[in-house]
């Protein structure tokens, strides 16, 4: 489960409801959660800002952790 999914579920919001609050459609949130797409920096900031406004204390690396360097 992606961190974004974990935080969204903690808020008890559907992808559609969270997307609406953050300014995205449901399919965009789904793609980010499934890691099919990577958000741009401005879009990632909108997501993090929305999570923080809704009561989730998180930062960029919490929601979009860096890939492990092998």
Tab-separated table of C-alpha atoms in Angstrom:
chain	number	residue	atom	x	y	z
A	1	UNK	CA	0.000	0.000	0.000
A	2	UNK	CA	1.439	3.372	-0.972
A	3	UNK	CA	1.848	6.074	1.666
A	4	UNK	CA	-0.705	8.206	-0.184
A	5	UNK	CA	-3.239	5.382	0.027
A	6	UNK	CA	-2.487	4.900	3.734
A	7	UNK	CA	-3.004	8.588	4.530
A	8	UNK	CA	-6.143	8.859	2.398
A	9	UNK	CA	-7.667	5.833	4.100
A	10	UNK	CA	-6.746	7.236	7.508
A	11	UNK	CA	-8.885	10.238	6.548
A	12	UNK	CA	-11.683	7.851	5.503
A	13	UNK	CA	-11.915	9.464	2.073
A	14	UNK	CA	-12.487	7.789	-1.262
A	15	UNK	CA	-10.091	8.539	-4.105
A	16	UNK	CA	-12.818	10.687	-5.646
A	17	UNK	CA	-13.435	12.676	-2.441
A	18	UNK	CA	-9.738	13.208	-1.772
A	19	UNK	CA	-9.114	14.117	-5.394
A	20	UNK	CA	-11.905	16.690	-5.263
A	21	UNK	CA	-10.385	18.297	-2.167
A	22	UNK	CA	-6.915	18.333	-3.735
A	23	UNK	CA	-8.058	19.444	-7.195
A	24	UNK	CA	-7.577	16.154	-9.074
A	25	UNK	CA	-9.881	13.605	-10.629
A	26	UNK	CA	-10.253	10.124	-9.124
A	27	UNK	CA	-8.214	8.449	-11.864
A	28	UNK	CA	-5.223	10.716	-11.208
A	29	UNK	CA	-5.224	9.803	-7.513
A	30	UNK	CA	-5.534	6.136	-8.480
A	31	UNK	CA	-2.530	6.362	-10.812
A	32	UNK	CA	-0.434	8.070	-8.119
A	33	UNK	CA	-1.436	5.488	-5.509
A	34	UNK	CA	-0.638	2.571	-7.835
A	35	UNK	CA	2.601	4.313	-8.851
A	36	UNK	CA	1.582	4.159	-12.506
A	37	UNK	CA	2.362	7.870	-12.714
A	38	UNK	CA	4.595	10.148	-10.694
A	39	UNK	CA	3.189	13.559	-9.803
A	40	UNK	CA	4.995	16.711	-10.827
A	41	UNK	CA	6.548	18.683	-7.977
A	42	UNK	CA	3.666	21.230	-7.974
A	43	UNK	CA	1.072	18.412	-7.934
A	44	UNK	CA	2.915	16.600	-5.132
A	45	UNK	CA	2.921	19.848	-3.141
A	46	UNK	CA	-0.854	20.193	-3.646
A	47	UNK	CA	-1.378	16.654	-2.376
A	48	UNK	CA	0.830	17.173	0.676
A	49	UNK	CA	-0.780	20.536	1.425
A	50	UNK	CA	-4.244	18.950	1.226
A	51	UNK	CA	-3.216	16.115	3.547
A	52	UNK	CA	-1.838	18.627	6.047
A	53	UNK	CA	-4.990	20.784	5.873
A	54	UNK	CA	-7.055	17.658	6.580
A	55	UNK	CA	-5.014	16.838	9.694
A	56	UNK	CA	-2.282	14.497	8.445
A	57	UNK	CA	1.120	15.752	9.610
A	58	UNK	CA	3.393	14.730	6.746
A	59	UNK	CA	6.147	15.960	4.467
A	60	UNK	CA	7.233	15.216	0.901
A	61	UNK	CA	9.344	12.140	1.725
A	62	UNK	CA	6.558	10.701	3.902
A	63	UNK	CA	4.091	10.684	1.021
A	64	UNK	CA	6.506	10.139	-1.868
A	65	UNK	CA	9.496	8.289	-0.395
A	66	UNK	CA	12.680	8.241	-2.455
A	67	UNK	CA	13.581	5.037	-4.243
A	68	UNK	CA	16.141	2.940	-2.438
A	69	UNK	CA	19.593	3.339	-3.923
A	70	UNK	CA	21.136	-0.060	-4.605
